Amino acid sequence: MPDPFRLRVMKAVSAAIKGITPANGFTHDLSDYVDADGITRERVFRGRDLFGPSDGLPMISILEDFRAQPIKAQSPEGGNQRNSFPILIQGFVKDDVDHPLDPAYMLEAEVRQVMAAANVRYNILGTGDRAPCVSDMVIGAPICRPADNEYSTVAYFFLSVTLTLSEDLTRPFA
């Protein structure tokens, strides 16, 4: 069975962000890597909100925005509908001793650049131009925060992105 459309969208966002590598002209490397034990590790995660000291930095977590609005009622024409799909992109970085937020601003700017580049009318994130597709993207203002030893032990950022999904609610796997 294929992935449902919303999961395909989250995977497309992940793939876009994994493109942040020095080989692509960026400062950071968010591609998968092989650790000292020979295990392939990721730096970009979907739906993960707990991390520990064994997780490498920098890293990104992509979550649905917990402040998301419920899906509207189905339209009279059937299941075709446009819905907001707000997501939060969190980035975690190694602190700079003198200016702890500088690395967070740098990584956030690269993530925002990649997301803005994906915002090509009628082919956002490569999903096509007919339902189901991502028909619009609004990138919010970033928020960078220092380590607080409660939420995070390293500097981090939040970037809100609201995607508009054109989808057939009766066919989530289409």
PDB file of C-alpha atoms in Angstrom:
ATOM      1  CA  MET A   1       0.000   0.000   0.000  1.00  0.00           C
ATOM      2  CA  PRO A   2       1.365   3.463  -0.824  1.00  0.00           C
ATOM      3  CA  ASP A   3       1.948   6.103   1.841  1.00  0.00           C
ATOM      4  CA  PRO A   4      -0.955   8.458   2.554  1.00  0.00           C
ATOM      5  CA  PHE A   5      -0.596  11.875   0.937  1.00  0.00           C
ATOM      6  CA  ARG A   6       0.236  13.737   4.158  1.00  0.00           C
ATOM      7  CA  LEU A   7       3.084  11.326   4.918  1.00  0.00           C
ATOM      8  CA  ARG A   8       4.374  11.778   1.373  1.00  0.00           C
ATOM      9  CA  VAL A   9       4.345  15.545   1.998  1.00  0.00           C
ATOM     10  CA  MET A  10       6.322  15.155   5.245  1.00  0.00           C
ATOM     11  CA  LYS A  11       8.818  12.902   3.455  1.00  0.00           C
ATOM     12  CA  ALA A  12       9.192  15.522   0.702  1.00  0.00           C
ATOM     13  CA  VAL A  13       9.896  18.219   3.314  1.00  0.00           C
ATOM     14  CA  SER A  14      12.469  15.888   4.924  1.00  0.00           C
ATOM     15  CA  ALA A  15      14.134  15.196   1.583  1.00  0.00           C
ATOM     16  CA  ALA A  16      14.337  18.908   0.770  1.00  0.00           C
ATOM     17  CA  ILE A  17      16.019  19.647   4.103  1.00  0.00           C
ATOM     18  CA  LYS A  18      18.407  16.689   3.738  1.00  0.00           C
ATOM     19  CA  GLY A  19      19.652  18.508   0.649  1.00  0.00           C
ATOM     20  CA  ILE A  20      21.428  20.958   2.929  1.00  0.00           C
ATOM     21  CA  THR A  21      25.001  19.767   2.439  1.00  0.00           C
ATOM     22  CA  PRO A  22      28.360  21.399   1.678  1.00  0.00           C
ATOM     23  CA  ALA A  23      28.264  19.691  -1.738  1.00  0.00           C
ATOM     24  CA  ASN A  24      25.110  21.724  -2.469  1.00  0.00           C
ATOM     25  CA  GLY A  25      26.742  24.985  -1.382  1.00  0.00           C
ATOM     26  CA  PHE A  26      25.588  25.071   2.240  1.00  0.00           C
ATOM     27  CA  THR A  27      27.593  25.412   5.449  1.00  0.00           C
ATOM     28  CA  HIS A  28      25.771  22.616   7.304  1.00  0.00           C
ATOM     29  CA  ASP A  29      25.515  18.925   6.471  1.00  0.00           C
ATOM     30  CA  LEU A  30      22.092  17.425   7.154  1.00  0.00           C
ATOM     31  CA  SER A  31      22.591  14.303   5.062  1.00  0.00           C
ATOM     32  CA  ASP A  32      22.592  10.857   6.626  1.00  0.00           C
ATOM     33  CA  TYR A  33      25.983   9.745   7.953  1.00  0.00           C
ATOM     34  CA  VAL A  34      27.715   6.604   9.178  1.00  0.00           C
ATOM     35  CA  ASP A  35      28.742   6.716  12.840  1.00  0.00           C
ATOM     36  CA  ALA A  36      31.861   5.212  14.443  1.00  0.00           C
ATOM     37  CA  ASP A  37      30.048   1.857  14.798  1.00  0.00           C
ATOM     38  CA  GLY A  38      29.234   1.716  11.084  1.00  0.00           C
ATOM     39  CA  ILE A  39      25.529   2.476  11.613  1.00  0.00           C
ATOM     40  CA  THR A  40      23.765   4.877   9.246  1.00  0.00           C
ATOM     41  CA  ARG A  41      22.227   7.736  11.239  1.00  0.00           C
ATOM     42  CA  GLU A  42      19.871  10.480  10.205  1.00  0.00           C
ATOM     43  CA  ARG A  43      20.034  14.185  10.990  1.00  0.00           C
ATOM     44  CA  VAL A  44      16.491  14.981   9.786  1.00  0.00           C
ATOM     45  CA  PHE A  45      13.594  13.407  11.705  1.00  0.00           C
ATOM     46  CA  ARG A  46       9.810  13.416  11.314  1.00  0.00           C
ATOM     47  CA  GLY A  47       7.638  13.358  14.396  1.00  0.00           C
ATOM     48  CA  ARG A  48      10.450  13.006  16.885  1.00  0.00           C
ATOM     49  CA  ASP A  49      10.609  15.398  19.837  1.00  0.00           C
ATOM     50  CA  LEU A  50      12.952  13.698  22.300  1.00  0.00           C
ATOM     51  CA  PHE A  51      16.693  13.677  21.709  1.00  0.00           C
ATOM     52  CA  GLY A  52      19.762  12.859  23.759  1.00  0.00           C
ATOM     53  CA  PRO A  53      23.513  13.319  23.887  1.00  0.00           C
ATOM     54  CA  SER A  54      24.059  10.439  21.446  1.00  0.00           C
ATOM     55  CA  ASP A  55      22.213  12.344  18.703  1.00  0.00           C
ATOM     56  CA  GLY A  56      24.615  14.198  16.442  1.00  0.00           C
ATOM     57  CA  LEU A  57      24.404  17.918  15.789  1.00  0.00           C
ATOM     58  CA  PRO A  58      23.183  19.668  13.789  1.00  0.00           C
ATOM     59  CA  MET A  59      19.814  17.983  13.494  1.00  0.00           C
ATOM     60  CA  ILE A  60      16.269  18.812  12.447  1.00  0.00           C
ATOM     61  CA  SER A  61      12.878  17.626  13.658  1.00  0.00           C
ATOM     62  CA  ILE A  62       9.727  18.173  11.597  1.00  0.00           C
ATOM     63  CA  LEU A  63       6.450  18.058  13.508  1.00  0.00           C
ATOM     64  CA  GLU A  64       2.833  18.873  12.810  1.00  0.00           C
ATOM     65  CA  ASP A  65       2.016  22.140  14.546  1.00  0.00           C
ATOM     66  CA  PHE A  66       0.171  21.274  17.749  1.00  0.00           C
ATOM     67  CA  ARG A  67      -1.850  24.468  17.253  1.00  0.00           C
ATOM     68  CA  ALA A  68      -3.216  23.115  13.948  1.00  0.00           C
ATOM     69  CA  GLN A  69      -6.820  23.730  13.009  1.00  0.00           C
ATOM     70  CA  PRO A  70      -9.110  20.759  12.357  1.00  0.00           C
ATOM     71  CA  ILE A  71      -9.896  19.787   8.776  1.00  0.00           C
ATOM     72  CA  LYS A  72     -12.957  21.571   7.387  1.00  0.00           C
ATOM     73  CA  ALA A  73     -16.135  19.669   6.644  1.00  0.00           C
ATOM     74  CA  GLN A  74     -16.204  17.846   3.329  1.00  0.00           C
ATOM     75  CA  SER A  75     -17.322  19.982   0.402  1.00  0.00           C
ATOM     76  CA  PRO A  76     -20.616  19.253  -1.384  1.00  0.00           C
ATOM     77  CA  GLU A  77     -18.684  18.261  -4.541  1.00  0.00           C
ATOM     78  CA  GLY A  78     -17.253  15.202  -2.812  1.00  0.00           C
ATOM     79  CA  GLY A  79     -13.963  14.809  -1.028  1.00  0.00           C
ATOM     80  CA  ASN A  80     -11.922  17.437  -2.917  1.00  0.00           C
ATOM     81  CA  GLN A  81     -10.838  20.149  -0.576  1.00  0.00           C
ATOM     82  CA  ARG A  82      -8.075  22.621   0.285  1.00  0.00           C
ATOM     83  CA  ASN A  83      -6.781  22.428   3.853  1.00  0.00           C
ATOM     84  CA  SER A  84      -4.019  24.094   5.837  1.00  0.00           C
ATOM     85  CA  PHE A  85      -1.275  21.753   7.022  1.00  0.00           C
ATOM     86  CA  PRO A  86       0.868  23.698   9.511  1.00  0.00           C
ATOM     87  CA  ILE A  87       4.206  22.160  10.418  1.00  0.00           C
ATOM     88  CA  LEU A  88       7.041  23.187  12.726  1.00  0.00           C
ATOM     89  CA  ILE A  89      10.645  22.695  11.759  1.00  0.00           C
ATOM     90  CA  GLN A  90      13.009  22.601  14.738  1.00  0.00           C
ATOM     91  CA  GLY A  91      16.751  22.779  14.355  1.00  0.00           C
ATOM     92  CA  PHE A  92      19.361  22.020  17.012  1.00  0.00           C
ATOM     93  CA  VAL A  93      23.002  23.142  16.798  1.00  0.00           C
ATOM     94  CA  LYS A  94      26.241  23.174  18.772  1.00  0.00           C
ATOM     95  CA  ASP A  95      26.494  26.383  20.769  1.00  0.00           C
ATOM     96  CA  ASP A  96      29.019  29.089  20.011  1.00  0.00           C
ATOM     97  CA  VAL A  97      30.621  29.929  23.382  1.00  0.00           C
ATOM     98  CA  ASP A  98      30.504  33.700  22.932  1.00  0.00           C
ATOM     99  CA  HIS A  99      27.365  33.974  20.792  1.00  0.00           C
ATOM    100  CA  PRO A 100      25.208  30.893  21.405  1.00  0.00           C
ATOM    101  CA  LEU A 101      22.484  31.774  18.874  1.00  0.00           C
ATOM    102  CA  ASP A 102      24.750  32.457  15.893  1.00  0.00           C
ATOM    103  CA  PRO A 103      24.794  28.790  14.760  1.00  0.00           C
ATOM    104  CA  ALA A 104      20.989  28.582  15.156  1.00  0.00           C
ATOM    105  CA  TYR A 105      20.530  31.641  12.926  1.00  0.00           C
ATOM    106  CA  MET A 106      22.871  30.123  10.331  1.00  0.00           C
ATOM    107  CA  LEU A 107      21.096  26.749  10.190  1.00  0.00           C
ATOM    108  CA  GLU A 108      17.654  28.349  10.218  1.00  0.00           C
ATOM    109  CA  ALA A 109      18.605  30.551   7.259  1.00  0.00           C
ATOM    110  CA  GLU A 110      19.700  27.511   5.253  1.00  0.00           C
ATOM    111  CA  VAL A 111      16.493  25.625   6.086  1.00  0.00           C
ATOM    112  CA  ARG A 112      14.397  28.664   5.151  1.00  0.00           C
ATOM    113  CA  GLN A 113      16.331  29.003   1.879  1.00  0.00           C
ATOM    114  CA  VAL A 114      15.638  25.364   0.945  1.00  0.00           C
ATOM    115  CA  MET A 115      11.958  25.631   1.854  1.00  0.00           C
ATOM    116  CA  ALA A 116      11.566  28.867  -0.130  1.00  0.00           C
ATOM    117  CA  ALA A 117      13.221  27.195  -3.136  1.00  0.00           C
ATOM    118  CA  ALA A 118      10.671  24.349  -2.878  1.00  0.00           C
ATOM    119  CA  ASN A 119       7.875  26.917  -3.044  1.00  0.00           C
ATOM    120  CA  VAL A 120       7.474  26.789  -6.829  1.00  0.00           C
ATOM    121  CA  ARG A 121       3.880  27.414  -7.876  1.00  0.00           C
ATOM    122  CA  TYR A 122       2.046  24.222  -8.932  1.00  0.00           C
ATOM    123  CA  ASN A 123       4.921  21.915  -8.123  1.00  0.00           C
ATOM    124  CA  ILE A 124       5.624  22.635  -4.468  1.00  0.00           C
ATOM    125  CA  LEU A 125       7.773  19.862  -3.033  1.00  0.00           C
ATOM    126  CA  GLY A 126       7.403  17.979  -6.303  1.00  0.00           C
ATOM    127  CA  THR A 127       3.842  16.873  -5.568  1.00  0.00           C
ATOM    128  CA  GLY A 128       2.420  17.941  -8.936  1.00  0.00           C
ATOM    129  CA  ASP A 129      -0.267  20.411  -9.916  1.00  0.00           C
ATOM    130  CA  ARG A 130      -3.494  18.435  -9.371  1.00  0.00           C
ATOM    131  CA  ALA A 131      -5.097  17.003  -6.255  1.00  0.00           C
ATOM    132  CA  PRO A 132      -3.529  15.682  -4.256  1.00  0.00           C
ATOM    133  CA  CYS A 133      -0.844  18.361  -4.216  1.00  0.00           C
ATOM    134  CA  VAL A 134       0.681  21.109  -2.120  1.00  0.00           C
ATOM    135  CA  SER A 135      -0.728  24.227  -3.753  1.00  0.00           C
ATOM    136  CA  ASP A 136       0.751  26.918  -1.501  1.00  0.00           C
ATOM    137  CA  MET A 137       3.354  27.461   1.196  1.00  0.00           C
ATOM    138  CA  VAL A 138       3.699  30.258   3.730  1.00  0.00           C
ATOM    139  CA  ILE A 139       6.959  30.402   5.675  1.00  0.00           C
ATOM    140  CA  GLY A 140       6.634  32.103   9.055  1.00  0.00           C
ATOM    141  CA  ALA A 141       9.123  34.163  11.017  1.00  0.00           C
ATOM    142  CA  PRO A 142      11.813  32.059  12.712  1.00  0.00           C
ATOM    143  CA  ILE A 143      12.429  31.991  16.446  1.00  0.00           C
ATOM    144  CA  CYS A 144      15.944  31.230  17.737  1.00  0.00           C
ATOM    145  CA  ARG A 145      16.497  30.333  21.389  1.00  0.00           C
ATOM    146  CA  PRO A 146      19.536  29.587  23.549  1.00  0.00           C
ATOM    147  CA  ALA A 147      19.964  26.421  25.582  1.00  0.00           C
ATOM    148  CA  ASP A 148      17.832  26.521  28.714  1.00  0.00           C
ATOM    149  CA  ASN A 149      18.638  23.055  30.116  1.00  0.00           C
ATOM    150  CA  GLU A 150      14.916  22.438  30.416  1.00  0.00           C
ATOM    151  CA  TYR A 151      13.720  22.259  26.839  1.00  0.00           C
ATOM    152  CA  SER A 152      17.121  21.926  25.203  1.00  0.00           C
ATOM    153  CA  THR A 153      20.758  21.741  26.247  1.00  0.00           C
ATOM    154  CA  VAL A 154      21.839  23.418  22.979  1.00  0.00           C
ATOM    155  CA  ALA A 155      20.728  26.427  20.937  1.00  0.00           C
ATOM    156  CA  TYR A 156      17.782  25.787  18.631  1.00  0.00           C
ATOM    157  CA  PHE A 157      15.258  27.381  16.293  1.00  0.00           C
ATOM    158  CA  PHE A 158      11.616  26.991  15.317  1.00  0.00           C
ATOM    159  CA  LEU A 159      10.368  27.747  11.836  1.00  0.00           C
ATOM    160  CA  SER A 160       6.649  27.521  11.125  1.00  0.00           C
ATOM    161  CA  VAL A 161       5.573  26.537   7.621  1.00  0.00           C
ATOM    162  CA  THR A 162       1.944  26.351   6.570  1.00  0.00           C
ATOM    163  CA  LEU A 163       1.276  24.218   3.533  1.00  0.00           C
ATOM    164  CA  THR A 164      -2.030  24.309   1.678  1.00  0.00           C
ATOM    165  CA  LEU A 165      -3.008  20.826   0.612  1.00  0.00           C
ATOM    166  CA  SER A 166      -5.407  20.187  -2.229  1.00  0.00           C
ATOM    167  CA  GLU A 167      -6.593  16.711  -1.468  1.00  0.00           C
ATOM    168  CA  ASP A 168      -9.420  14.269  -1.905  1.00  0.00           C
ATOM    169  CA  LEU A 169     -10.389  13.365   1.633  1.00  0.00           C
ATOM    170  CA  THR A 170     -12.047  10.168   0.403  1.00  0.00           C
ATOM    171  CA  ARG A 171      -8.753   8.983  -1.180  1.00  0.00           C
ATOM    172  CA  PRO A 172      -5.886   9.681   1.286  1.00  0.00           C
ATOM    173  CA  PHE A 173      -3.612   7.131  -0.435  1.00  0.00           C
ATOM    174  CA  ALA A 174      -4.093   8.584  -3.945  1.00  0.00           C
TER     175      ALA A 174
END
